[in-house]
Amino acid sequence: MNKQLGMFSFLRDISFIGVSVDQKLYLKRGFIRRFFTWMHENCNNGMIKPINLNVFKAEEAEKAFRFMTTGKHIGKIVIRIRDEESNRIAKSGFTSTKKLMVTRKTYFNPNKTYIITGGLGGFGLEFIHWMMFLGARRFVLTSRHGVRTAYQKFILERLSSLGVKLKQFDTKVVVSTHDCNTTEGTKQLLADAQELGPIGGVFHLALVLNDCLLENQTIDKFQETIDSKTKAFENLDKISRELSIDLDYFVVFSSVACGKGNAGQSNYGFANSVCEHICESRRRDGLHGLAIQWGPIGDVGVLAESEINTSLAAVVKQRVNSCLEVMDKLLQSDNSIVSCLVRAKRSVLSGTKESKLVNQVWVALGIDPKTTPNHLTLGEIGMESMFAVELQQGLEREYDIKVTLNDIKNITIGMMKDFEVGKVDEMKSFAEEIKSCRAKLCKVKFIIPSDASIKLNNVTTGRPLYFLPPLEGIFASLEGLAEKIDRPVIGLNWTKEMEKMGSLKEITKYYTQLLKALEPKGDYDIFGHFYGALIAMKLLKKAPVGRAIIIDMLSEIALDDDMITDDYLVEIIMSFISKDLPAVMKAKIRRDTMSKPDVPSKMEKIASELKEFCGKSLVSRDLISLHENSFLVKIN
């Protein structure tokens, strides 16, 4: 260990000479052998004398270390583990060794081969260097694509050049692209590794992340993450057992997402859990198996480039050199699962519990609330799922405010400021409003009907009233009105067949024929709102209409003269579709759609926001198609 030298010692006319031993030992060929021969030749003639010794008994180990710290000794301090036998040729009856508490150190056999899956990743390349300086000399690295980046090539060339300069660090590295997810690929990998030497260990670092909430997850992405972690590890365990390979190390790099949990990583957590069970099974069978649950790592790996602040989650990124230093101890553990993470220092905050909670949010987001606009949501600023989980749990635990993770991200900066000063009721009102809005939206079925008409109320007697379809194509916005009418109300649906119609004239003709089929005698009453009102006006000219009720009619002249722009129609459609959304959500959707370049992307954004807000409870099979049909009105 490098330490500063005290200058007081030089007052005694002593000299200090520094000798770079490693330069002589490693860079000058043949020096070690010549020095070894010279030393042994001169040990018996008195030229080389033993240095001074201060010998302590084994049970005095603590005393020996304390003596060493005083710096008063000259020579070596030696701990006698056991007394030497007087008869040096005795093969039995030797003195037993004292039992001492010691720390085991990790060592890798230079004659054995070590397999590292995902070894070309950021952590893997650092891991190779660490293993090499602890003895390992033969590696097989697996990668789906082989060497692709200049950095990977540079590291491998540097390892090779080190062996040229220093023979004792001569290292063989083989990059394998065999697919360990298959049995055949795993067998071929093990066969290639055994050609370099007996296999000493397997380290499973490979992973594929597809992080998102379960409601937005796809089966393929979910399965891809699980397979990337579990299949290779299962195959390596199974086939190494079948081949009776005695492994010194069988290790998987797991994650605190498995032990502690992390929103959006249920697939990754499950995959690591499977690997950990494999390690437990191996331990029960007397084989080596170790799962290391790492926290976020800062220098290399999948989180290296992400600017996250994990103070709210009570952990911070760990430096890779710290990981490797700790791993020396973890690899010697007798447990099957160990964990390593760095806890964040939490500052002691003063004030109310509301202000403490909100201040943690400010720290987590890394913002100044005084200069941040009140209308921005936590999601727009970039709140991580891990922080959202803690805020969600805090609101539920302390105030009985139950909201989803997506709802947390829709909370605005202004709402957090109000909450900070004690306006808890406003946050509760927001939670209730969201719950009510979600329930209303989930009752709406965004499905293009196959039937030509539908009953909109339960009245069976009286003169029917026929509702023409509104701009959004479904009658959700008119159902409340229909229920209050004391006569049968029948909605004339917009069906998929109508998407092929190229003009308002064809649409009017279709509804004329439909009404004739429903009321052969004519003299029927119709109701039209907005675009439906425009169709009603056309029917008054073409069909035997008795009475027509027209509300907020869309002007045909405005359509023909392009007075109604795409943005105006987007706004109208959004007002119909999102009328039950909270004001905060509406404002956010408007901001998001403004940044989209064209109408299809705007419609897709509105649809995705609705799906994210309602989750899988929303019946949204034809949501985007209904939006597109609304624009057929303007085109036609």
mmCIF file of N, CA and C in Angstrom, residues 176-233:
data_model
loop_
_atom_site.group_PDB
_atom_site.id
_atom_site.type_symbol
_atom_site.label_atom_id
_atom_site.label_comp_id
_atom_site.label_asym_id
_atom_site.label_seq_id
_atom_site.Cartn_x
_atom_site.Cartn_y
_atom_site.Cartn_z
ATOM 1 N N SER A 176 -16.740 -17.450 -28.901
ATOM 2 C CA SER A 176 -17.639 -18.459 -29.468
ATOM 3 C C SER A 176 -19.011 -17.849 -29.733
ATOM 4 N N THR A 177 -19.593 -18.193 -30.880
ATOM 5 C CA THR A 177 -20.950 -17.725 -31.216
ATOM 6 C C THR A 177 -21.968 -18.861 -31.148
ATOM 7 N N HIS A 178 -21.600 -19.972 -30.520
ATOM 8 C CA HIS A 178 -22.546 -21.082 -30.371
ATOM 9 C C HIS A 178 -23.738 -20.632 -29.527
ATOM 10 N N ASP A 179 -24.922 -21.045 -29.926
ATOM 11 C CA ASP A 179 -26.152 -20.664 -29.236
ATOM 12 C C ASP A 179 -26.356 -21.559 -28.016
ATOM 13 N N CYS A 180 -26.099 -21.003 -26.838
ATOM 14 C CA CYS A 180 -26.247 -21.783 -25.600
ATOM 15 C C CYS A 180 -27.703 -22.020 -25.232
ATOM 16 N N ASN A 181 -28.623 -21.361 -25.933
ATOM 17 C CA ASN A 181 -30.041 -21.600 -25.660
ATOM 18 C C ASN A 181 -30.495 -22.955 -26.187
ATOM 19 N N THR A 182 -29.653 -23.588 -26.998
ATOM 20 C CA THR A 182 -29.961 -24.918 -27.517
ATOM 21 C C THR A 182 -29.009 -25.941 -26.910
ATOM 22 N N THR A 183 -29.467 -27.180 -26.846
ATOM 23 C CA THR A 183 -28.636 -28.253 -26.285
ATOM 24 C C THR A 183 -27.400 -28.486 -27.135
ATOM 25 N N GLU A 184 -27.569 -28.517 -28.458
ATOM 26 C CA GLU A 184 -26.439 -28.763 -29.348
ATOM 27 C C GLU A 184 -25.403 -27.650 -29.257
ATOM 28 N N GLY A 185 -25.876 -26.406 -29.205
ATOM 29 C CA GLY A 185 -24.956 -25.285 -29.095
ATOM 30 C C GLY A 185 -24.155 -25.329 -27.806
ATOM 31 N N THR A 186 -24.808 -25.733 -26.711
ATOM 32 C CA THR A 186 -24.118 -25.825 -25.420
ATOM 33 C C THR A 186 -23.075 -26.937 -25.433
ATOM 34 N N LYS A 187 -23.425 -28.083 -26.022
ATOM 35 C CA LYS A 187 -22.460 -29.190 -26.110
ATOM 36 C C LYS A 187 -21.234 -28.781 -26.918
ATOM 37 N N GLN A 188 -21.456 -28.065 -28.017
ATOM 38 C CA GLN A 188 -20.337 -27.630 -28.847
ATOM 39 C C GLN A 188 -19.467 -26.626 -28.106
ATOM 40 N N LEU A 189 -20.108 -25.737 -27.326
ATOM 41 C CA LEU A 189 -19.360 -24.758 -26.536
ATOM 42 C C LEU A 189 -18.452 -25.456 -25.528
ATOM 43 N N LEU A 190 -18.992 -26.435 -24.807
ATOM 44 C CA LEU A 190 -18.195 -27.149 -23.810
ATOM 45 C C LEU A 190 -17.071 -27.945 -24.469
ATOM 46 N N ALA A 191 -17.347 -28.496 -25.650
ATOM 47 C CA ALA A 191 -16.307 -29.247 -26.363
ATOM 48 C C ALA A 191 -15.163 -28.325 -26.780
ATOM 49 N N ASP A 192 -15.503 -27.135 -27.285
ATOM 50 C CA ASP A 192 -14.468 -26.172 -27.677
ATOM 51 C C ASP A 192 -13.652 -25.724 -26.469
ATOM 52 N N ALA A 193 -14.328 -25.540 -25.333
ATOM 53 C CA ALA A 193 -13.625 -25.105 -24.124
ATOM 54 C C ALA A 193 -12.662 -26.182 -23.633
ATOM 55 N N GLN A 194 -13.074 -27.442 -23.725
ATOM 56 C CA GLN A 194 -12.222 -28.533 -23.248
ATOM 57 C C GLN A 194 -10.984 -28.728 -24.116
ATOM 58 N N GLU A 195 -11.022 -28.234 -25.342
ATOM 59 C CA GLU A 195 -9.834 -28.311 -26.189
ATOM 60 C C GLU A 195 -8.713 -27.417 -25.653
ATOM 61 N N LEU A 196 -9.087 -26.330 -24.952
ATOM 62 C CA LEU A 196 -8.076 -25.457 -24.350
ATOM 63 C C LEU A 196 -7.537 -26.028 -23.048
ATOM 64 N N GLY A 197 -8.351 -26.823 -22.369
ATOM 65 C CA GLY A 197 -7.962 -27.380 -21.082
ATOM 66 C C GLY A 197 -9.195 -27.758 -20.298
ATOM 67 N N PRO A 198 -9.037 -28.446 -19.177
ATOM 68 C CA PRO A 198 -10.202 -28.805 -18.355
ATOM 69 C C PRO A 198 -10.971 -27.557 -17.932
ATOM 70 N N ILE A 199 -12.295 -27.658 -17.938
ATOM 71 C CA ILE A 199 -13.134 -26.494 -17.631
ATOM 72 C C ILE A 199 -13.145 -26.261 -16.124
ATOM 73 N N GLY A 200 -12.768 -25.061 -15.719
ATOM 74 C CA GLY A 200 -12.697 -24.739 -14.295
ATOM 75 C C GLY A 200 -13.901 -23.988 -13.775
ATOM 76 N N GLY A 201 -14.645 -23.327 -14.663
ATOM 77 C CA GLY A 201 -15.786 -22.561 -14.169
ATOM 78 C C GLY A 201 -16.633 -21.995 -15.287
ATOM 79 N N VAL A 202 -17.886 -21.691 -14.941
ATOM 80 C CA VAL A 202 -18.840 -21.064 -15.853
ATOM 81 C C VAL A 202 -19.371 -19.812 -15.170
ATOM 82 N N PHE A 203 -19.311 -18.695 -15.888
ATOM 83 C CA PHE A 203 -19.841 -17.429 -15.376
ATOM 84 C C PHE A 203 -20.867 -16.916 -16.386
ATOM 85 N N HIS A 204 -22.116 -16.819 -15.939
ATOM 86 C CA HIS A 204 -23.230 -16.475 -16.839
ATOM 87 C C HIS A 204 -23.564 -14.998 -16.670
ATOM 88 N N LEU A 205 -23.134 -14.177 -17.647
ATOM 89 C CA LEU A 205 -23.361 -12.731 -17.597
ATOM 90 C C LEU A 205 -24.372 -12.265 -18.639
ATOM 91 N N ALA A 206 -24.756 -13.135 -19.568
ATOM 92 C CA ALA A 206 -25.605 -12.723 -20.692
ATOM 93 C C ALA A 206 -26.986 -12.290 -20.213
ATOM 94 N N LEU A 207 -27.560 -11.293 -20.890
ATOM 95 C CA LEU A 207 -28.911 -10.837 -20.578
ATOM 96 C C LEU A 207 -29.452 -10.017 -21.733
ATOM 97 N N VAL A 208 -30.777 -9.959 -21.821
ATOM 98 C CA VAL A 208 -31.481 -9.071 -22.749
ATOM 99 C C VAL A 208 -32.597 -8.410 -21.949
ATOM 100 N N LEU A 209 -32.610 -7.082 -21.912
ATOM 101 C CA LEU A 209 -33.621 -6.360 -21.142
ATOM 102 C C LEU A 209 -34.723 -5.846 -22.060
ATOM 103 N N ASN A 210 -35.964 -6.052 -21.642
ATOM 104 C CA ASN A 210 -37.139 -5.466 -22.297
ATOM 105 C C ASN A 210 -38.029 -4.904 -21.193
ATOM 106 N N ASP A 211 -37.605 -3.774 -20.623
ATOM 107 C CA ASP A 211 -38.284 -3.224 -19.456
ATOM 108 C C ASP A 211 -39.522 -2.430 -19.855
ATOM 109 N N CYS A 212 -40.647 -2.770 -19.279
ATOM 110 C CA CYS A 212 -41.860 -1.954 -19.365
ATOM 111 C C CYS A 212 -42.902 -2.582 -18.450
ATOM 112 N N LEU A 213 -43.934 -1.822 -18.152
ATOM 113 C CA LEU A 213 -44.982 -2.334 -17.286
ATOM 114 C C LEU A 213 -45.686 -3.506 -17.968
ATOM 115 N N LEU A 214 -46.226 -4.411 -17.163
ATOM 116 C CA LEU A 214 -46.795 -5.650 -17.683
ATOM 117 C C LEU A 214 -47.930 -5.389 -18.666
ATOM 118 N N GLU A 215 -48.701 -4.339 -18.429
ATOM 119 C CA GLU A 215 -49.836 -4.059 -19.308
ATOM 120 C C GLU A 215 -49.386 -3.621 -20.704
ATOM 121 N N ASN A 216 -48.129 -3.171 -20.822
ATOM 122 C CA ASN A 216 -47.596 -2.769 -22.125
ATOM 123 C C ASN A 216 -46.640 -3.804 -22.706
ATOM 124 N N GLN A 217 -46.461 -4.917 -21.991
ATOM 125 C CA GLN A 217 -45.497 -5.936 -22.403
ATOM 126 C C GLN A 217 -46.103 -6.841 -23.474
ATOM 127 N N THR A 218 -45.254 -7.358 -24.363
ATOM 128 C CA THR A 218 -45.697 -8.346 -25.345
ATOM 129 C C THR A 218 -45.144 -9.710 -24.960
ATOM 130 N N ILE A 219 -45.793 -10.758 -25.443
ATOM 131 C CA ILE A 219 -45.364 -12.118 -25.105
ATOM 132 C C ILE A 219 -43.956 -12.376 -25.620
ATOM 133 N N ASP A 220 -43.671 -11.941 -26.845
ATOM 134 C CA ASP A 220 -42.357 -12.205 -27.442
ATOM 135 C C ASP A 220 -41.240 -11.518 -26.663
ATOM 136 N N LYS A 221 -41.438 -10.249 -26.312
ATOM 137 C CA LYS A 221 -40.410 -9.515 -25.574
ATOM 138 C C LYS A 221 -40.235 -10.086 -24.169
ATOM 139 N N PHE A 222 -41.345 -10.441 -23.548
ATOM 140 C CA PHE A 222 -41.294 -11.027 -22.204
ATOM 141 C C PHE A 222 -40.494 -12.331 -22.237
ATOM 142 N N GLN A 223 -40.786 -13.169 -23.244
ATOM 143 C CA GLN A 223 -40.118 -14.463 -23.359
ATOM 144 C C GLN A 223 -38.654 -14.303 -23.737
ATOM 145 N N GLU A 224 -38.334 -13.295 -24.556
ATOM 146 C CA GLU A 224 -36.951 -13.082 -24.980
ATOM 147 C C GLU A 224 -36.047 -12.814 -23.782
ATOM 148 N N THR A 225 -36.513 -11.983 -22.854
ATOM 149 C CA THR A 225 -35.724 -11.683 -21.659
ATOM 150 C C THR A 225 -35.520 -12.923 -20.803
ATOM 151 N N ILE A 226 -36.579 -13.711 -20.633
ATOM 152 C CA ILE A 226 -36.481 -14.921 -19.805
ATOM 153 C C ILE A 226 -35.536 -15.935 -20.441
ATOM 154 N N ASP A 227 -35.698 -16.175 -21.746
ATOM 155 C CA ASP A 227 -34.875 -17.187 -22.426
ATOM 156 C C ASP A 227 -33.398 -16.813 -22.420
ATOM 157 N N SER A 228 -33.095 -15.521 -22.585
ATOM 158 C CA SER A 228 -31.692 -15.098 -22.642
ATOM 159 C C SER A 228 -30.957 -15.407 -21.344
ATOM 160 N N LYS A 229 -31.697 -15.482 -20.255
ATOM 161 C CA LYS A 229 -31.071 -15.719 -18.949
ATOM 162 C C LYS A 229 -31.159 -17.187 -18.529
ATOM 163 N N THR A 230 -32.304 -17.810 -18.759
ATOM 164 C CA THR A 230 -32.541 -19.129 -18.162
ATOM 165 C C THR A 230 -32.089 -20.299 -19.021
ATOM 166 N N LYS A 231 -32.350 -20.248 -20.328
ATOM 167 C CA LYS A 231 -32.097 -21.426 -21.161
ATOM 168 C C LYS A 231 -30.622 -21.799 -21.187
ATOM 169 N N ALA A 232 -29.753 -20.808 -21.380
ATOM 170 C CA ALA A 232 -28.316 -21.091 -21.425
ATOM 171 C C ALA A 232 -27.835 -21.648 -20.089
ATOM 172 N N PHE A 233 -28.315 -21.064 -18.995
ATOM 173 C CA PHE A 233 -27.873 -21.506 -17.666
ATOM 174 C C PHE A 233 -28.371 -22.919 -17.375
#
